[in-house]
Short mmCIF file of C-alpha atoms and ligand atoms in Angstrom, two decimals:
data_model
loop_
_atom_site.label_atom_id
_atom_site.label_comp_id
_atom_site.label_asym_id
_atom_site.label_seq_id
_atom_site.Cartn_x
_atom_site.Cartn_y
_atom_site.Cartn_z
CA UNK A 1 -154.16 -82.19 -74.44
CA UNK A 2 -152.12 -85.04 -75.99
CA UNK A 3 -151.92 -88.00 -73.68
CA UNK A 4 -150.94 -91.60 -74.10
CA UNK A 5 -151.67 -94.65 -71.98
CA UNK A 6 -148.68 -96.58 -70.70
CA UNK A 7 -148.57 -99.97 -68.94
CA UNK A 8 -150.36 -98.86 -65.82
CA UNK A 9 -150.48 -95.09 -66.04
CA UNK A 10 -151.16 -92.04 -68.15
CA UNK A 11 -148.61 -89.77 -69.70
CA UNK A 12 -149.76 -86.17 -70.17
CA UNK A 13 -147.92 -83.79 -72.47
CA UNK A 14 -148.47 -80.08 -73.07
CA UNK A 15 -148.66 -76.69 -71.50
CA UNK A 16 -151.86 -77.64 -69.65
CA UNK A 17 -150.49 -80.61 -67.75
CA UNK A 18 -151.27 -78.89 -64.46
CA UNK A 19 -155.00 -79.41 -64.79
CA UNK A 20 -154.36 -83.16 -65.27
CA UNK A 21 -151.96 -83.13 -62.32
CA UNK A 22 -154.54 -81.35 -60.20
CA UNK A 23 -157.22 -83.95 -61.13
CA UNK A 24 -154.76 -86.74 -60.32
CA UNK A 25 -153.93 -85.35 -56.87
CA UNK A 26 -157.60 -84.74 -56.03
CA UNK A 27 -158.48 -88.30 -56.98
CA UNK A 28 -155.63 -90.01 -55.14
CA UNK A 29 -155.85 -88.10 -51.84
CA UNK A 30 -152.27 -88.69 -50.72
CA UNK A 31 -151.50 -88.32 -47.01
CA UNK A 32 -148.23 -86.47 -47.66
CA UNK A 33 -146.54 -85.16 -50.78
CA UNK A 34 -142.78 -84.86 -51.27
CA UNK A 35 -141.07 -83.10 -54.16
CA UNK A 36 -137.57 -84.22 -55.11
CA UNK A 37 -135.57 -81.55 -57.00
CA UNK A 38 -131.97 -80.85 -57.73
CA UNK A 39 -130.46 -77.45 -57.08
CA UNK A 40 -131.31 -76.22 -60.61
CA UNK A 41 -134.86 -77.52 -60.85
CA UNK A 42 -135.52 -76.16 -57.37
CA UNK A 43 -134.56 -72.71 -58.62
CA UNK A 44 -135.88 -72.85 -62.19
CA UNK A 45 -138.83 -75.25 -62.21
CA UNK A 46 -140.30 -75.49 -58.71
CA UNK A 47 -141.59 -71.87 -58.65
CA UNK A 48 -143.56 -72.45 -61.86
CA UNK A 49 -144.97 -75.71 -60.49
CA UNK A 50 -146.06 -74.18 -57.17
CA UNK A 51 -147.45 -71.08 -58.89
CA UNK A 52 -149.71 -73.27 -61.00
CA UNK A 53 -150.39 -75.83 -58.29
CA UNK A 54 -150.83 -73.85 -55.03
CA UNK A 55 -151.78 -77.06 -53.18
CA UNK A 56 -148.19 -78.19 -53.59
CA UNK A 57 -146.89 -75.21 -51.61
CA UNK A 58 -147.19 -77.36 -48.46
CA UNK A 59 -145.29 -80.30 -49.95
CA UNK A 60 -141.99 -81.23 -48.33
CA UNK A 61 -139.08 -80.37 -50.66
CA UNK A 62 -135.93 -82.47 -50.92
CA UNK A 63 -133.03 -80.92 -52.81
CA UNK A 64 -130.14 -82.83 -54.37
CA UNK A 65 -126.83 -81.62 -55.72
CA UNK A 66 -127.24 -81.54 -59.51
CA UNK A 67 -125.62 -84.14 -61.73
CA UNK A 68 -124.73 -87.82 -61.84
CA UNK A 69 -122.97 -87.56 -58.48
CA UNK A 70 -126.41 -87.70 -56.83
CA UNK A 71 -127.24 -91.16 -58.20
CA UNK A 72 -125.37 -92.73 -55.28
CA UNK A 73 -126.19 -95.04 -52.35
CA UNK A 74 -125.34 -92.23 -49.90
CA UNK A 75 -127.91 -89.89 -51.48
CA UNK A 76 -130.50 -92.70 -51.59
CA UNK A 77 -129.98 -93.28 -47.86
CA UNK A 78 -130.50 -89.56 -47.18
CA UNK A 79 -133.79 -89.62 -49.13
CA UNK A 80 -135.04 -92.71 -47.25
CA UNK A 81 -133.92 -91.11 -43.96
CA UNK A 82 -135.87 -87.91 -44.72
CA UNK A 83 -138.95 -89.98 -45.51
CA UNK A 84 -138.62 -91.96 -42.26
CA UNK A 85 -137.91 -88.90 -40.10
CA UNK A 86 -140.96 -87.07 -41.45
CA UNK A 87 -143.16 -90.16 -40.91
CA UNK A 88 -143.91 -90.78 -44.58
CA UNK A 89 -146.49 -93.57 -44.69
CA UNK A 90 -147.57 -95.91 -47.48
CA UNK A 91 -150.08 -93.30 -48.74
CA UNK A 92 -147.33 -90.78 -49.43
CA UNK A 93 -146.42 -89.55 -52.89
CA UNK A 94 -143.00 -88.61 -54.23
CA UNK A 95 -142.93 -86.13 -57.14
CA UNK A 96 -139.71 -86.29 -59.15
CA UNK A 97 -139.17 -82.80 -60.57
CA UNK A 98 -136.00 -82.94 -62.60
CA UNK A 99 -133.94 -84.63 -65.26
CA UNK A 100 -133.02 -88.30 -65.52
CA UNK A 101 -130.92 -88.15 -62.37
CA UNK A 102 -133.86 -87.06 -60.22
CA UNK A 103 -136.32 -89.54 -61.79
CA UNK A 104 -133.81 -92.43 -61.61
CA UNK A 105 -132.95 -92.00 -57.93
CA UNK A 106 -136.39 -90.74 -56.91
CA UNK A 107 -138.09 -93.72 -58.58
CA UNK A 108 -135.58 -96.05 -56.91
CA UNK A 109 -136.13 -94.61 -53.43
CA UNK A 110 -139.93 -94.50 -53.79
CA UNK A 111 -140.17 -98.03 -55.18
CA UNK A 112 -138.17 -99.44 -52.26
CA UNK A 113 -139.32 -97.25 -49.32
CA UNK A 114 -141.75 -99.35 -47.24
CA UNK A 115 -141.61 -101.79 -50.18
CA UNK A 116 -143.00 -99.12 -52.47
CA UNK A 117 -144.86 -95.83 -52.33
CA UNK A 118 -146.34 -94.00 -55.32
CA UNK A 119 -144.22 -91.67 -57.39
CA UNK A 120 -144.88 -89.49 -60.41
CA UNK A 121 -142.42 -87.94 -62.84
CA UNK A 122 -142.39 -84.30 -63.91
CA UNK A 123 -139.40 -84.36 -66.26
CA UNK A 124 -137.53 -81.10 -66.86
CA UNK A 125 -134.81 -82.02 -69.39
CA UNK A 126 -135.35 -83.15 -72.97
CA UNK A 127 -133.65 -86.44 -72.15
CA UNK A 128 -136.02 -87.10 -69.27
CA UNK A 129 -139.12 -85.95 -71.19
CA UNK A 130 -138.41 -88.07 -74.25
CA UNK A 131 -136.82 -91.06 -72.59
CA UNK A 132 -135.74 -91.40 -68.94
CA UNK A 133 -139.05 -90.59 -67.24
CA UNK A 134 -140.83 -93.29 -69.23
CA UNK A 135 -140.43 -97.04 -68.84
CA UNK A 136 -140.07 -97.56 -65.11
CA UNK A 137 -136.32 -98.12 -64.90
CA UNK A 138 -134.99 -96.57 -61.69
CA UNK A 139 -131.57 -96.85 -60.16
CA UNK A 140 -128.29 -95.62 -58.79
CA UNK A 141 -124.62 -96.05 -59.64
CA UNK A 142 -122.11 -97.88 -57.46
CA UNK A 143 -118.61 -96.43 -57.78
CA UNK A 144 -118.21 -95.95 -61.53
CA UNK A 145 -120.66 -98.68 -62.58
CA UNK A 146 -123.80 -97.03 -63.91
CA UNK A 147 -127.31 -98.08 -62.91
CA UNK A 148 -126.07 -101.29 -61.33
CA UNK A 149 -128.61 -101.26 -58.47
CA UNK A 150 -132.22 -100.48 -59.26
CA UNK A 151 -135.80 -101.51 -59.82
CA UNK A 152 -138.27 -101.66 -62.67
CA UNK A 153 -141.33 -99.98 -61.19
CA UNK A 154 -143.64 -97.75 -63.18
CA UNK A 155 -144.49 -94.23 -61.99
CA UNK A 156 -148.20 -93.69 -61.30
CA UNK A 157 -148.26 -91.00 -64.00
CA UNK A 158 -145.99 -88.74 -66.02
CA UNK A 159 -146.70 -85.05 -66.62
CA UNK A 160 -144.53 -83.50 -69.32
CA UNK A 161 -144.45 -79.72 -69.57
CA UNK A 162 -142.16 -78.65 -72.46
CA UNK A 163 -142.17 -75.14 -70.94
CA UNK A 164 -139.39 -76.29 -68.61
CA UNK A 165 -137.05 -76.64 -71.61
CA UNK A 166 -136.83 -72.84 -71.87
CA UNK A 167 -134.10 -72.74 -69.23
CA UNK A 168 -132.25 -75.86 -70.34
CA UNK A 169 -128.83 -75.15 -71.85
CA UNK A 170 -127.94 -76.18 -75.40
CA UNK A 171 -125.56 -78.93 -74.37
CA UNK A 172 -128.23 -80.72 -72.31
CA UNK A 173 -130.77 -80.15 -75.07
CA UNK A 174 -128.56 -82.00 -77.59
CA UNK A 175 -127.89 -84.64 -74.97
CA UNK A 176 -131.61 -85.45 -75.02
CA UNK A 177 -131.88 -85.14 -78.78
CA UNK A 178 -129.34 -87.97 -79.16
CA UNK A 179 -131.73 -90.39 -77.41
CA UNK A 180 -134.56 -89.18 -79.68
CA UNK A 181 -132.43 -90.00 -82.76
CA UNK A 182 -131.80 -93.44 -81.26
CA UNK A 183 -135.52 -94.15 -80.85
CA UNK A 184 -136.15 -93.21 -84.50
CA UNK A 185 -133.18 -95.19 -85.81
CA UNK A 186 -134.10 -98.43 -84.04
CA UNK A 187 -137.79 -98.48 -84.68
CA UNK A 188 -139.36 -95.88 -86.93
CA UNK A 189 -138.00 -95.14 -90.38
CA UNK A 190 -140.55 -92.43 -91.16
CA UNK A 191 -139.76 -90.60 -87.88
CA UNK A 192 -136.05 -90.88 -88.74
CA UNK A 193 -136.71 -89.33 -92.18
CA UNK A 194 -138.68 -86.48 -90.57
CA UNK A 195 -136.07 -85.88 -87.88
CA UNK A 196 -133.25 -85.72 -90.38
CA UNK A 197 -135.19 -83.78 -93.01
CA UNK A 198 -137.60 -81.37 -91.30
CA UNK A 199 -137.63 -79.21 -88.23
CA UNK A 200 -140.12 -80.64 -85.75
CA UNK A 201 -141.48 -78.71 -82.76
CA UNK A 202 -140.57 -79.89 -79.28
CA UNK A 203 -143.98 -81.22 -78.36
CA UNK A 204 -144.10 -83.38 -81.50
CA UNK A 205 -140.56 -84.65 -80.87
CA UNK A 206 -141.42 -85.61 -77.30
CA UNK A 207 -144.82 -87.09 -78.08
CA UNK A 208 -143.41 -89.25 -80.87
CA UNK A 209 -140.45 -90.43 -78.75
CA UNK A 210 -142.63 -91.24 -75.76
CA UNK A 211 -145.04 -93.24 -77.88
CA UNK A 212 -142.18 -95.23 -79.44
CA UNK A 213 -140.60 -95.96 -76.06
CA UNK A 214 -143.96 -96.79 -74.52
CA UNK A 215 -144.82 -99.28 -77.21
CA UNK A 216 -141.50 -101.07 -76.73
CA UNK A 217 -141.77 -101.06 -72.91
CA UNK A 218 -145.39 -102.22 -72.90
CA UNK A 219 -144.48 -105.27 -74.98
CA UNK A 220 -141.58 -106.23 -72.68
CA UNK A 221 -141.63 -104.28 -69.39
CA UNK A 222 -138.91 -106.32 -67.68
CA UNK A 223 -136.47 -106.43 -70.59
CA UNK A 224 -136.62 -110.15 -71.19
CA UNK A 225 -136.36 -109.66 -74.94
CA UNK A 226 -137.33 -106.93 -77.35
CA UNK A 227 -136.92 -104.03 -74.87
CA UNK A 228 -133.20 -104.61 -75.28
CA UNK A 229 -133.36 -102.72 -78.60
CA UNK A 230 -133.41 -99.55 -76.48
CA UNK A 231 -129.82 -100.38 -75.62
CA UNK A 232 -128.62 -99.67 -79.15
CA UNK A 233 -125.60 -97.36 -78.78
CA UNK A 234 -125.52 -98.01 -75.04
CA UNK A 235 -123.20 -101.05 -74.88
CA UNK A 236 -120.30 -99.01 -76.21
CA UNK A 237 -121.85 -95.76 -74.92
CA UNK A 238 -121.98 -96.87 -71.28
CA UNK A 239 -118.43 -98.23 -71.48
CA UNK A 240 -117.20 -94.88 -72.85
CA UNK A 241 -119.20 -92.97 -70.26
CA UNK A 242 -117.93 -95.07 -67.35
CA UNK A 243 -114.29 -95.10 -68.52
CA UNK A 244 -114.18 -91.37 -69.28
CA UNK A 245 -115.94 -90.33 -66.08
CA UNK A 246 -113.47 -92.48 -64.13
CA UNK A 247 -110.62 -90.58 -65.78
CA UNK A 248 -112.29 -87.31 -64.75
CA UNK A 249 -113.57 -86.21 -68.18
CA UNK A 250 -116.74 -84.17 -68.48
CA UNK A 251 -119.11 -86.24 -70.62
CA UNK A 252 -122.90 -86.47 -70.68
CA UNK A 253 -124.89 -89.68 -71.11
CA UNK A 254 -126.33 -88.68 -74.50
CA UNK A 255 -122.90 -87.62 -75.76
CA UNK A 256 -121.49 -91.04 -74.88
CA UNK A 257 -124.50 -92.76 -76.47
CA UNK A 258 -124.00 -90.70 -79.65
CA UNK A 259 -120.43 -92.03 -79.97
CA UNK A 260 -121.79 -95.49 -79.10
CA UNK A 261 -124.43 -95.30 -81.85
CA UNK A 262 -121.85 -94.41 -84.52
CA UNK A 263 -119.46 -97.14 -83.40
CA UNK A 264 -122.25 -99.72 -83.19
CA UNK A 265 -123.60 -98.66 -86.61
CA UNK A 266 -120.19 -99.52 -88.02
CA UNK A 267 -120.41 -102.93 -86.34
CA UNK A 268 -123.82 -103.38 -88.05
CA UNK A 269 -122.12 -102.47 -91.32
CA UNK A 270 -119.33 -105.02 -90.76
CA UNK A 271 -122.01 -107.64 -90.06
CA UNK A 272 -123.86 -106.60 -93.28
CA UNK A 273 -126.94 -105.56 -91.29
CA UNK A 274 -126.76 -102.15 -92.99
CA UNK A 275 -125.04 -101.27 -96.26
CA UNK A 276 -122.48 -98.52 -96.91
CA UNK A 277 -125.17 -96.10 -98.11
CA UNK A 278 -127.13 -96.55 -94.87
CA UNK A 279 -123.98 -96.20 -92.75
CA UNK A 280 -123.16 -92.96 -94.59
CA UNK A 281 -126.72 -91.71 -94.10
CA UNK A 282 -126.56 -92.36 -90.34
CA UNK A 283 -123.16 -90.71 -89.99
CA UNK A 284 -124.24 -87.67 -92.05
CA UNK A 285 -127.38 -87.19 -89.93
CA UNK A 286 -125.38 -87.32 -86.70
CA UNK A 287 -122.57 -85.08 -87.96
CA UNK A 288 -125.02 -82.47 -89.27
CA UNK A 289 -126.83 -82.19 -85.93
CA UNK A 290 -124.31 -82.99 -83.21
CA UNK A 291 -120.70 -82.35 -82.31
CA UNK A 292 -118.88 -85.65 -81.93
CA UNK A 293 -116.80 -86.02 -78.78
CA UNK A 294 -113.21 -87.26 -78.85
CA UNK A 295 -112.51 -90.46 -76.91
CA UNK A 296 -109.72 -89.17 -74.72
CA UNK A 297 -108.95 -92.58 -73.30
CA UNK A 298 -107.00 -95.69 -74.16
CA UNK A 299 -109.84 -97.65 -75.78
CA UNK A 300 -108.57 -100.97 -74.37
CA UNK A 301 -109.96 -99.59 -71.09
CA UNK A 302 -113.45 -100.13 -72.52
CA UNK A 303 -113.16 -103.95 -72.54
CA UNK A 304 -113.79 -104.62 -68.81
CA UNK A 305 -116.87 -102.39 -68.97
CA UNK A 306 -118.15 -104.20 -72.06
CA UNK A 307 -117.77 -107.55 -70.30
CA UNK A 308 -119.58 -106.12 -67.27
CA UNK A 309 -122.46 -104.85 -69.45
CA UNK A 310 -125.84 -106.16 -68.33
CA UNK A 311 -126.50 -107.72 -71.75
CA UNK A 312 -123.22 -109.64 -71.80
CA UNK A 313 -123.16 -113.23 -70.73
CA UNK A 314 -120.02 -115.07 -69.57
CA UNK A 315 -117.25 -113.65 -71.71
CA UNK A 316 -119.57 -112.97 -74.65
CA UNK A 317 -120.29 -109.32 -75.45
CA UNK A 318 -123.85 -109.03 -76.75
CA UNK A 319 -125.19 -106.05 -78.67
CA UNK A 320 -128.49 -104.63 -79.91
CA UNK A 321 -127.66 -103.48 -83.45
CA UNK A 322 -129.45 -101.56 -86.19
CA UNK A 323 -130.66 -103.89 -88.89
CA UNK A 324 -131.63 -101.46 -91.61
CA UNK A 325 -132.83 -97.97 -90.73
CA UNK A 326 -135.85 -98.13 -88.41
CA UNK A 327 -135.16 -101.67 -87.21
CA UNK A 328 -132.94 -103.35 -84.61
CA UNK A 329 -131.86 -106.88 -83.65
CA UNK A 330 -130.87 -108.03 -80.16
CA UNK A 331 -128.41 -110.53 -78.62
CA UNK A 332 -125.74 -110.29 -81.31
CA UNK A 333 -122.35 -111.50 -80.19
CA UNK A 334 -119.50 -109.27 -81.34
CA UNK A 335 -115.82 -110.08 -80.94
CA UNK A 336 -113.13 -107.62 -79.86
CA UNK A 337 -111.44 -107.11 -83.32
CA UNK A 338 -114.72 -105.95 -84.86
CA UNK A 339 -115.26 -103.53 -81.98
CA UNK A 340 -111.70 -102.23 -82.47
CA UNK A 341 -112.34 -101.59 -86.20
CA UNK A 342 -115.54 -99.71 -85.40
CA UNK A 343 -113.77 -97.53 -82.83
CA UNK A 344 -111.07 -96.74 -85.44
CA UNK A 345 -113.85 -95.72 -87.85
CA UNK A 346 -115.28 -93.35 -85.21
CA UNK A 347 -111.88 -91.84 -84.45
CA UNK A 348 -111.37 -91.13 -88.18
CA UNK A 349 -114.59 -89.08 -88.21
CA UNK A 350 -113.12 -86.68 -85.65
CA UNK A 351 -110.32 -85.53 -87.96
N1 NAD B 401 -134.37 -94.61 -66.53
C1 NAD B 401 -134.17 -94.53 -67.82
O1 NAD B 401 -134.86 -95.16 -68.63
C2 NAD B 401 -133.07 -93.64 -68.34
C3 NAD B 401 -132.91 -93.44 -69.71
C4 NAD B 401 -131.91 -92.58 -70.15
C5 NAD B 401 -131.08 -91.95 -69.23
N2 NAD B 401 -131.26 -92.19 -67.89
C6 NAD B 401 -130.41 -91.53 -66.90
O2 NAD B 401 -130.71 -90.14 -66.93
C7 NAD B 401 -129.58 -89.44 -66.42
C8 NAD B 401 -129.32 -88.23 -67.28
O3 NAD B 401 -130.46 -87.42 -67.30
P1 NAD B 401 -130.37 -85.88 -67.68
O4 NAD B 401 -129.58 -85.72 -68.91
O5 NAD B 401 -131.73 -85.36 -67.63
O6 NAD B 401 -129.42 -85.32 -66.52
P2 NAD B 401 -129.69 -84.47 -65.20
O7 NAD B 401 -130.87 -84.95 -64.47
O8 NAD B 401 -128.39 -84.46 -64.48
O9 NAD B 401 -130.00 -83.01 -65.75
C9 NAD B 401 -129.01 -82.35 -66.50
C10 NAD B 401 -128.71 -80.96 -65.95
O10 NAD B 401 -129.78 -80.10 -66.28
C11 NAD B 401 -130.25 -79.43 -65.12
N3 NAD B 401 -131.66 -79.17 -65.35
C12 NAD B 401 -132.68 -80.03 -65.26
N4 NAD B 401 -133.80 -79.45 -65.70
C13 NAD B 401 -133.48 -78.18 -66.05
C14 NAD B 401 -134.22 -77.11 -66.60
N5 NAD B 401 -135.51 -77.22 -66.90
N6 NAD B 401 -133.55 -75.95 -66.82
C15 NAD B 401 -132.23 -75.82 -66.56
N7 NAD B 401 -131.48 -76.82 -66.07
C16 NAD B 401 -132.11 -77.99 -65.83
C17 NAD B 401 -129.93 -80.36 -63.99
O11 NAD B 401 -129.85 -79.68 -62.76
C18 NAD B 401 -128.59 -80.90 -64.43
O12 NAD B 401 -127.57 -79.99 -64.10
C19 NAD B 401 -128.43 -90.40 -66.38
O13 NAD B 401 -128.17 -90.77 -65.05
C20 NAD B 401 -128.93 -91.61 -67.16
O14 NAD B 401 -128.38 -92.82 -66.72
C21 NAD B 401 -132.23 -93.00 -67.44
#
């Protein structure tokens, strides 16, 4: 079975992940096992897990409401409270069975409960398999500010079973695919060419994405430098996501990042980091595969979010920008007029 070694743990990918999971559980001998699900993964993924791993039938199940609404301090407190009330000790294990929401909040709660208990990720969405479950970033949102409280703590292992994607709807599938395109665009020209020119099977897509992300994270686990390239598309993307969610629009993370990647590619073009041909190639690839979302907001609303972005410093807005296809540069200061021009470029693509 394909597997890859991360900073401190193994990542297993394939239909036979359960034998690796079984070996892991036998070796670690946890005192108690908890499984964190959301309402959909409880219904669609947990039965398959328990069927293949009968030992987990006695695990304590915690169920969250599905969606971003669960990445909140209130839900985190409920998880900690459940752990306390059931006497979870330091030898307990939390299994995150779900998409990025479950692994983000589950990793956060596990890495802080009793100053840290073990957790493992069993991602169930394409976004979580290819991106969110890897890298150790865990966290919750406060009001409308995304991921503003969290930890960087690695899971003990990651077990990726692409079988779970069978029940994932198309919109969430494309949401994850957007992050896969990002990984190719910032760091691997040949993967980008394959993605945009061939049809790759899911296991290959996931394996390639995980190995790209892993390599970046291993070199800079705490995001002091080069890991920031993973934020390409996210400076604008997070601002769009936060502003639109605040206004009550239905928008997924990957959809916001897709808009962010196009807008930020135009900033790269204005800064001569990519030429017109490369900008056109990027736009064509995105338009052929995805449906671009309209920005149904007054774009001046994005500014406070951009200034609040974790990469910004003082009143400087700093970006990670593509520097040729397959390469990315960090800490680039961009002024408001250039951002405005790039947003106009994006809006023209929607017509
Ligand atoms: N930590 C990181 O490095 C990182 C990276 C990228 C994104 N994220 C975070 O990930 C989150 C988004 O993750 P997501 O897109 O996986 O969202 P999600 O966890 O909300 O899952 C999306 C939807 O799919 C459902 N679902 C999950 N698995 C399913 C399955 N197998 N079949 C049918 N339905 C299923 C969920 O119930 C939910 O309704 C965001 O909060 C984002 O900030 C974190």
